[in-house]
mmCIF file of C-alpha atoms and ligand atoms in Angstrom:
data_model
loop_
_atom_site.group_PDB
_atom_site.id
_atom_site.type_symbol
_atom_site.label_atom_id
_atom_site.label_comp_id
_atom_site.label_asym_id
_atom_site.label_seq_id
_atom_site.Cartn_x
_atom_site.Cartn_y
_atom_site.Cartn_z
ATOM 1 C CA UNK U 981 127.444 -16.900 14.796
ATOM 2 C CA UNK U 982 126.455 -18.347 17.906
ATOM 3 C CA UNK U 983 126.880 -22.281 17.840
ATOM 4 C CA UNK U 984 125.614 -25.108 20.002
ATOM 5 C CA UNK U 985 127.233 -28.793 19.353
ATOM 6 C CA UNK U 986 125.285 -31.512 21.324
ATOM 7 C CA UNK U 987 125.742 -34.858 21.233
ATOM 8 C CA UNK U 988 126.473 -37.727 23.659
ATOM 9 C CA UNK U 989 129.440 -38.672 25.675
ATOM 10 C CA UNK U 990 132.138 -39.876 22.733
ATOM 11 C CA UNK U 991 130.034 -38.438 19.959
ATOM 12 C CA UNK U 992 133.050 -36.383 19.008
ATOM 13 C CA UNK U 993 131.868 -32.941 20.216
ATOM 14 C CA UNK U 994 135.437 -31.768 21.363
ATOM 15 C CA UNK U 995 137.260 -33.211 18.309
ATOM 16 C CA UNK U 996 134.597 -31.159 15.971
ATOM 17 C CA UNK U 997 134.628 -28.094 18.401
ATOM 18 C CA UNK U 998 138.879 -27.838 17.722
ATOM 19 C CA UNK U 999 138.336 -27.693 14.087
ATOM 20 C CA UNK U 1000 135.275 -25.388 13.632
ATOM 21 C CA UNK U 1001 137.075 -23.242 16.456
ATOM 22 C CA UNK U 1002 140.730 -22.482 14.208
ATOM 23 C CA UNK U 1003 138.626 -22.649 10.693
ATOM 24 C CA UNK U 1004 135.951 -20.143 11.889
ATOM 25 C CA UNK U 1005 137.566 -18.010 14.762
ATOM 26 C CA UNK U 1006 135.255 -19.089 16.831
ATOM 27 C CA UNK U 1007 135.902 -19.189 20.756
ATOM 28 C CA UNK U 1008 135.195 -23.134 21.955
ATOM 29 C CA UNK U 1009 133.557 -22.684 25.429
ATOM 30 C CA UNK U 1010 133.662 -26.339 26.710
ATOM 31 C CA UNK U 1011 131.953 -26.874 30.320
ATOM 32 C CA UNK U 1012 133.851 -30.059 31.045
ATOM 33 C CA UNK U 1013 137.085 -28.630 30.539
ATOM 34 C CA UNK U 1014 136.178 -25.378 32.565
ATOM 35 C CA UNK U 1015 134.976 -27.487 35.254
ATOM 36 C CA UNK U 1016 138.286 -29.840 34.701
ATOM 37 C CA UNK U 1017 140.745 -26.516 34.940
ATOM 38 C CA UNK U 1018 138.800 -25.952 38.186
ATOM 39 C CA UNK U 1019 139.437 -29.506 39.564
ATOM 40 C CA UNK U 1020 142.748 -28.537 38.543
ATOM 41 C CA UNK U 1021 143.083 -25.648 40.626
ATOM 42 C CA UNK U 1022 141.181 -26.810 43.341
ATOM 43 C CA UNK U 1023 138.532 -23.841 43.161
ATOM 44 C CA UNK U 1024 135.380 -23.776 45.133
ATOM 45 C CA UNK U 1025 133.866 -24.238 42.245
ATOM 46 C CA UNK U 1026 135.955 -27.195 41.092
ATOM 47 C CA UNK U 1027 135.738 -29.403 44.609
ATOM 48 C CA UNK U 1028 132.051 -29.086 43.757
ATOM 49 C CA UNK U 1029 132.135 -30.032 40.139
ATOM 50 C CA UNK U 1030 134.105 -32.717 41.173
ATOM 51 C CA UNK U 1031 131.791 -34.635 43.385
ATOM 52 C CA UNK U 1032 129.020 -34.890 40.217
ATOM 53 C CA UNK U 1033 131.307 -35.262 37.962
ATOM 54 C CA UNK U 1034 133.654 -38.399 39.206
ATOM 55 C CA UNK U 1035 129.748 -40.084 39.676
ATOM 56 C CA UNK U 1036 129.305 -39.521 35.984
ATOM 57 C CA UNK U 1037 126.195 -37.373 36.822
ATOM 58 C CA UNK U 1038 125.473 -33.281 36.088
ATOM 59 C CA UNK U 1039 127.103 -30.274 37.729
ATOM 60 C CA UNK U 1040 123.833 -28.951 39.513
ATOM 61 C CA UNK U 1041 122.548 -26.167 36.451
ATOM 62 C CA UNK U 1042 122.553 -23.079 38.698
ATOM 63 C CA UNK U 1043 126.548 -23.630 38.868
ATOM 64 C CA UNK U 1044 126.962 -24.403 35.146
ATOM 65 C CA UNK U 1045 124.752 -21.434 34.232
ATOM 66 C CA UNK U 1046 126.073 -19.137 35.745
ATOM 67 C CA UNK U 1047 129.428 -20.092 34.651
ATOM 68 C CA UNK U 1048 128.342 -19.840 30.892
ATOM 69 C CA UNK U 1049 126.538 -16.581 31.269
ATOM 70 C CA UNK U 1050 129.826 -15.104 32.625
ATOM 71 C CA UNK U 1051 132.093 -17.097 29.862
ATOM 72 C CA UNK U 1052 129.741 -15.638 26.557
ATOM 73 C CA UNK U 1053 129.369 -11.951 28.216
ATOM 74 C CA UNK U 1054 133.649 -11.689 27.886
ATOM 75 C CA UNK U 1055 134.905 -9.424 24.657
ATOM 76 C CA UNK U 1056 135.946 -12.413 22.252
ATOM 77 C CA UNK U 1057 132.710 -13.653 22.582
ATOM 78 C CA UNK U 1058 131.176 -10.416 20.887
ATOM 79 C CA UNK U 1059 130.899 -11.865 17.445
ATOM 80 C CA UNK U 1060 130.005 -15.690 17.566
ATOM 81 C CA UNK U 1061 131.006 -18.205 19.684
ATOM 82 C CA UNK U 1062 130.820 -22.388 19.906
ATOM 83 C CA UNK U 1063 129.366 -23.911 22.596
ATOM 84 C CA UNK U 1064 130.434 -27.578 23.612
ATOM 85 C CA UNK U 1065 128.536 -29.630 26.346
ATOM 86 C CA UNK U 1066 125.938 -26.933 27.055
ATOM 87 C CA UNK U 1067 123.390 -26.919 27.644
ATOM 88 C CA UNK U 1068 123.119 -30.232 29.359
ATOM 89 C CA UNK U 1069 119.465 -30.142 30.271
ATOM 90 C CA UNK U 1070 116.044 -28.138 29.408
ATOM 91 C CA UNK U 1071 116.434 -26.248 32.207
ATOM 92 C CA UNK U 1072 120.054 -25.040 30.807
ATOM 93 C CA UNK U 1073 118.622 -24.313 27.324
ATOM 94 C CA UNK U 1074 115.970 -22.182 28.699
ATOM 95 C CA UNK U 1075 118.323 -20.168 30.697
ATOM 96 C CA UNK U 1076 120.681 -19.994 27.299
ATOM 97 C CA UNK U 1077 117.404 -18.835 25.645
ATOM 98 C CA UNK U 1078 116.725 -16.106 28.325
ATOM 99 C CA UNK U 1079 120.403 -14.159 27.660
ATOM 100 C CA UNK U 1080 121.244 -14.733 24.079
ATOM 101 C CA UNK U 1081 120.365 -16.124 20.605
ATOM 102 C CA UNK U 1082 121.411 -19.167 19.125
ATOM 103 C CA UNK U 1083 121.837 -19.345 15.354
ATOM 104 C CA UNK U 1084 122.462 -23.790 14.850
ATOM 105 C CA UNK U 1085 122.966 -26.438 16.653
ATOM 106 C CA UNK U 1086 124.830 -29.390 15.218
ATOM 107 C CA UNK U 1087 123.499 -32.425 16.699
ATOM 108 C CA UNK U 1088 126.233 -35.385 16.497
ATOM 109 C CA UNK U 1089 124.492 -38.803 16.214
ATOM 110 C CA UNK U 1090 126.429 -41.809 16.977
ATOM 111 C CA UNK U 1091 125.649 -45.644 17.074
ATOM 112 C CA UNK U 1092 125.137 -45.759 20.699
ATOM 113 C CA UNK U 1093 127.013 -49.324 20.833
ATOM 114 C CA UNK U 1094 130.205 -47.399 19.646
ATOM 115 C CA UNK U 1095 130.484 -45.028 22.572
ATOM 116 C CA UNK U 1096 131.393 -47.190 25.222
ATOM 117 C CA UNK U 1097 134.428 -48.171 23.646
ATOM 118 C CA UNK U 1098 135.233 -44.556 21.858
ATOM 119 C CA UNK U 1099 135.685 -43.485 25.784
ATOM 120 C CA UNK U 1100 137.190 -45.893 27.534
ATOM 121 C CA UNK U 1101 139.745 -46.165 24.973
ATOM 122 C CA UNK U 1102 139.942 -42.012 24.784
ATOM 123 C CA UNK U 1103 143.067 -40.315 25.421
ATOM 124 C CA UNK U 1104 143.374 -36.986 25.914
ATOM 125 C CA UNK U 1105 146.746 -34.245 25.241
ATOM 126 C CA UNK U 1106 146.879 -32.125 28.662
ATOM 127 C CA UNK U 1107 148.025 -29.409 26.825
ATOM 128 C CA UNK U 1108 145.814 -29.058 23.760
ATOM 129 C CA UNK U 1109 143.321 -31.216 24.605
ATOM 130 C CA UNK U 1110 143.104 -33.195 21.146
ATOM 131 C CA UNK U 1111 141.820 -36.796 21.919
ATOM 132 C CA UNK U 1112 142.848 -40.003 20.207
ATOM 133 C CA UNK U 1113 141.885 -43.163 20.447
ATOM 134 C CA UNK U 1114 144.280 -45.723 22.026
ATOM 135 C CA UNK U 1115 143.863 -48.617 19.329
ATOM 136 C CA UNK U 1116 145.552 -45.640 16.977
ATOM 137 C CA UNK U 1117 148.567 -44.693 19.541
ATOM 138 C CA UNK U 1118 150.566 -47.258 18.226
ATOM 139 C CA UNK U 1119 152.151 -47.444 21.548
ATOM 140 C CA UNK U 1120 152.586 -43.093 21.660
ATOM 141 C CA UNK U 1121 152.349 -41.595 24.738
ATOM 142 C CA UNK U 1122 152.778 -37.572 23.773
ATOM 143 C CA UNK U 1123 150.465 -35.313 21.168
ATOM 144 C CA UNK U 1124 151.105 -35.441 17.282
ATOM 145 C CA UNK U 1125 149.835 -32.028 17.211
ATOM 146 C CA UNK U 1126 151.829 -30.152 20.001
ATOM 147 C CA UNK U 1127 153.732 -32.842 22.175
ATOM 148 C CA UNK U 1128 151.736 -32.724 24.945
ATOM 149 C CA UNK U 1129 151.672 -36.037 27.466
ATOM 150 C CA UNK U 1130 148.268 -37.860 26.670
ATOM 151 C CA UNK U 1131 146.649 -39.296 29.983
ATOM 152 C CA UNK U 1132 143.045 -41.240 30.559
ATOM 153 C CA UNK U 1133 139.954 -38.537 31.509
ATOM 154 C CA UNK U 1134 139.022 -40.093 35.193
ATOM 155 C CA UNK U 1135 135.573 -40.552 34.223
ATOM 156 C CA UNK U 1136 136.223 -42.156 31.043
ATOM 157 C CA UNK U 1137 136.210 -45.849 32.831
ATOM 158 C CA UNK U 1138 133.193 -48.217 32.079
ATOM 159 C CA UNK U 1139 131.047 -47.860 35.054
ATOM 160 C CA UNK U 1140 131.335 -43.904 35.026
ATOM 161 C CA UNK U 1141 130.390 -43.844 31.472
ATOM 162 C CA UNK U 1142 127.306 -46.019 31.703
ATOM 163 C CA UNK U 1143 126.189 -43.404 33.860
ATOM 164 C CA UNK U 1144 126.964 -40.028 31.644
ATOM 165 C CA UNK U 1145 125.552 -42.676 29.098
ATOM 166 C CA UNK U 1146 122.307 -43.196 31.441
ATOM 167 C CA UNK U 1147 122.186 -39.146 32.051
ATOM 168 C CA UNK U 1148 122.677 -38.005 28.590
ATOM 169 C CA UNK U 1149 119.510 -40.311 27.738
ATOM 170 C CA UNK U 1150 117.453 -38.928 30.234
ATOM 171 C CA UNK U 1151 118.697 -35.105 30.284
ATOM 172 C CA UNK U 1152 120.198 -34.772 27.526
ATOM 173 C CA UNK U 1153 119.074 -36.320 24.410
ATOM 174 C CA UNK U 1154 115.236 -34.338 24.443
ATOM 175 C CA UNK U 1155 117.337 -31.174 23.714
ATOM 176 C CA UNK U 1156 117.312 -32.336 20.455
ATOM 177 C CA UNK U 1157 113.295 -32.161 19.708
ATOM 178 C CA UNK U 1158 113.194 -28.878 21.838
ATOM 179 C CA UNK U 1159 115.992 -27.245 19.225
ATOM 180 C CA UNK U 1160 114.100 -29.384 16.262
ATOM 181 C CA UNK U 1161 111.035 -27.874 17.561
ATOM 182 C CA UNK U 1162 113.265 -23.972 16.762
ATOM 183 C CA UNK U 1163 114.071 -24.861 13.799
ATOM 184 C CA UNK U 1164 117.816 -24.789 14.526
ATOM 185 C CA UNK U 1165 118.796 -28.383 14.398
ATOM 186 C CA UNK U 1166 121.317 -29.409 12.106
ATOM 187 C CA UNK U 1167 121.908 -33.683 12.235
ATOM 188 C CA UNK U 1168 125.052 -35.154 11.188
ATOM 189 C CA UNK U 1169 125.913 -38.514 11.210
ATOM 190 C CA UNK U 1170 128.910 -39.367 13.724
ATOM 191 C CA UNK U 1171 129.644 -42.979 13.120
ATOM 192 C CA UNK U 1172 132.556 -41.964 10.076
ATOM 193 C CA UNK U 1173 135.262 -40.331 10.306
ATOM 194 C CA UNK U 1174 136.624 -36.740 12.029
ATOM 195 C CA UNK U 1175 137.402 -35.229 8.389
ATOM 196 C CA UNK U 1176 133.895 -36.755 7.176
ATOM 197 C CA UNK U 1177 131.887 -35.136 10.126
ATOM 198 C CA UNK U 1178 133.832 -32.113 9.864
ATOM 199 C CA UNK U 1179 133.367 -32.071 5.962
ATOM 200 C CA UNK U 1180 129.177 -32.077 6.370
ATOM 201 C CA UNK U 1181 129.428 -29.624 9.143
ATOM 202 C CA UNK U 1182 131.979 -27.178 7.580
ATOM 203 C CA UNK U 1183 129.806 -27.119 4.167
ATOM 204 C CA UNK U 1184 126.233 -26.024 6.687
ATOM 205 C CA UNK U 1185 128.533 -23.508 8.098
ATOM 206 C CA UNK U 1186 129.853 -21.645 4.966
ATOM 207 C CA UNK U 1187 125.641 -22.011 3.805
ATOM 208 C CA UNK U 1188 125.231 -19.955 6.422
ATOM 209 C CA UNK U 1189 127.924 -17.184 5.495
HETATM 210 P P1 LIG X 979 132.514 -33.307 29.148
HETATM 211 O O1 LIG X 979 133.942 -32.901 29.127
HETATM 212 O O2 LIG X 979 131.640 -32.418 28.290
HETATM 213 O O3 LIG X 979 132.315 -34.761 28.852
HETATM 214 O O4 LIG X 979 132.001 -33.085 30.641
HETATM 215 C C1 LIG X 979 132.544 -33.815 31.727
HETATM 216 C C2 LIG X 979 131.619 -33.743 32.912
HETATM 217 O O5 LIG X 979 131.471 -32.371 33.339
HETATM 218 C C3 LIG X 979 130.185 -34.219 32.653
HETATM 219 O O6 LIG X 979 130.051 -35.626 32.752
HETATM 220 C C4 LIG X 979 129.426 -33.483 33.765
HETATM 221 O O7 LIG X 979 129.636 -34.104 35.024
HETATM 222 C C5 LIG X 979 130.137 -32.132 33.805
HETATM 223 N N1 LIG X 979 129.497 -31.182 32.884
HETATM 224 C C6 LIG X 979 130.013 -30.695 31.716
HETATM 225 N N2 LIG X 979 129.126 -29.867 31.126
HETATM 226 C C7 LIG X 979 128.035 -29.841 31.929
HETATM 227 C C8 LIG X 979 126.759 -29.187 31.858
HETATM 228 N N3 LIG X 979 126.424 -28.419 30.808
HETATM 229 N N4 LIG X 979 125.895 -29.375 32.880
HETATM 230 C C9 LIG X 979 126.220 -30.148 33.935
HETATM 231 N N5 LIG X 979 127.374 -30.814 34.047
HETATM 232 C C10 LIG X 979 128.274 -30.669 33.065
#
């Protein structure tokens, strides 16, 4: 099964992707964490990326394509895979549309007054990338689930995330009529809890068995 989860900034995307990825053996193909390894490693690719993405705005879509195209044509990819922050934009969707075939796409709605604080307060485990919120660390610094050192995303401070707020509004957000419009959307409520989102979204899956 080929999965698409969309949703804005803080919606919970990553959080959901982790779970559906172990329970259904599903690679998670994140763009914002491909783009962050590349930072990482200071790729040409990744001194680009970095310039949008330290703005709060979009990695330009013939660079994010292109990545994804090569990312879903590898082996593990063969039966199904998840798909978190892509596409971004129309433009992205209709590229998706032009090399493979997309069987749902859970759309994560949150109270848009809730996502300012979900990021700002986000931190994230380098190692497995789990995010908590820091009103929950109780003071922890490391990862309950593998021990990895949490640190604060760069762009998750207020001004940058008005702006991937701003963005997702105007880029983002009509890919949910144009996936309505398929027939493909599946909405579920984000404002709960993890194990509640993940509850509603696990039971569409296994409908879909
Ligand atoms: P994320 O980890 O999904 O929040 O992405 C972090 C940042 O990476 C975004 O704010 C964008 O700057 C960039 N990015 C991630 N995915 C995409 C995409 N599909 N198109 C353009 N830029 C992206």
């Amino acid at each position: 099964m080929n999965i698409i989860l969309l949703g804005a900034p803080g919606a919970g995307k990553g959080t959901q992707a982790t779970k559906i990825s172990d329970a259904y053996a599903l690679p998670h193909i994140s763009t914002g964490d491909i783009f962050r390894e590349n930072i990482k490693n200071q790729t040409e690719i990744g001194l680009l990326a970095k310039s949008f993405i330290d703005k709060g705005q979009l990695v330009p879509d013939e660079v994010t394509c292109k990545i994804v195209e090569e990312r879903i044509g590898r082996a593990d990819c063969q039966n199904g895979y998840m798909l978190d922050g892509f596409p971004r934009t129309i433009a992205q969707a209709e590229a998706l549309d032009a090399i493979t075939k997309i069987d749902l796409v859970i759309n994560i709605d949150v109270d848009f007054s809730l996502l300012m604080d979900r990021l700002c307060g986000r931190r994230v485990c380098k190692d497995c990338g789990e995010s908590y919120h820091v009103s929950r660390l109780g003071g922890a610094t490391t990862c309950s689930r593998c021990g990895g050192e949490l640190y604060q995303r760069k762009d998750d401070n207020p001004e940058t995330v008005q702006s991937r707020l701003d963005v997702y509004n105007a880029q983002t957000a009509p890919l949910i009529e144009y996936y309505e419009k398929k027939g493909l959307l599946f909405n579920v409520v984000g404002n709960t809890t993890p194990e509640d989102v993940y509850a509603k979204v696990a039971a569409k899956l296994d409908s879909l068995k």
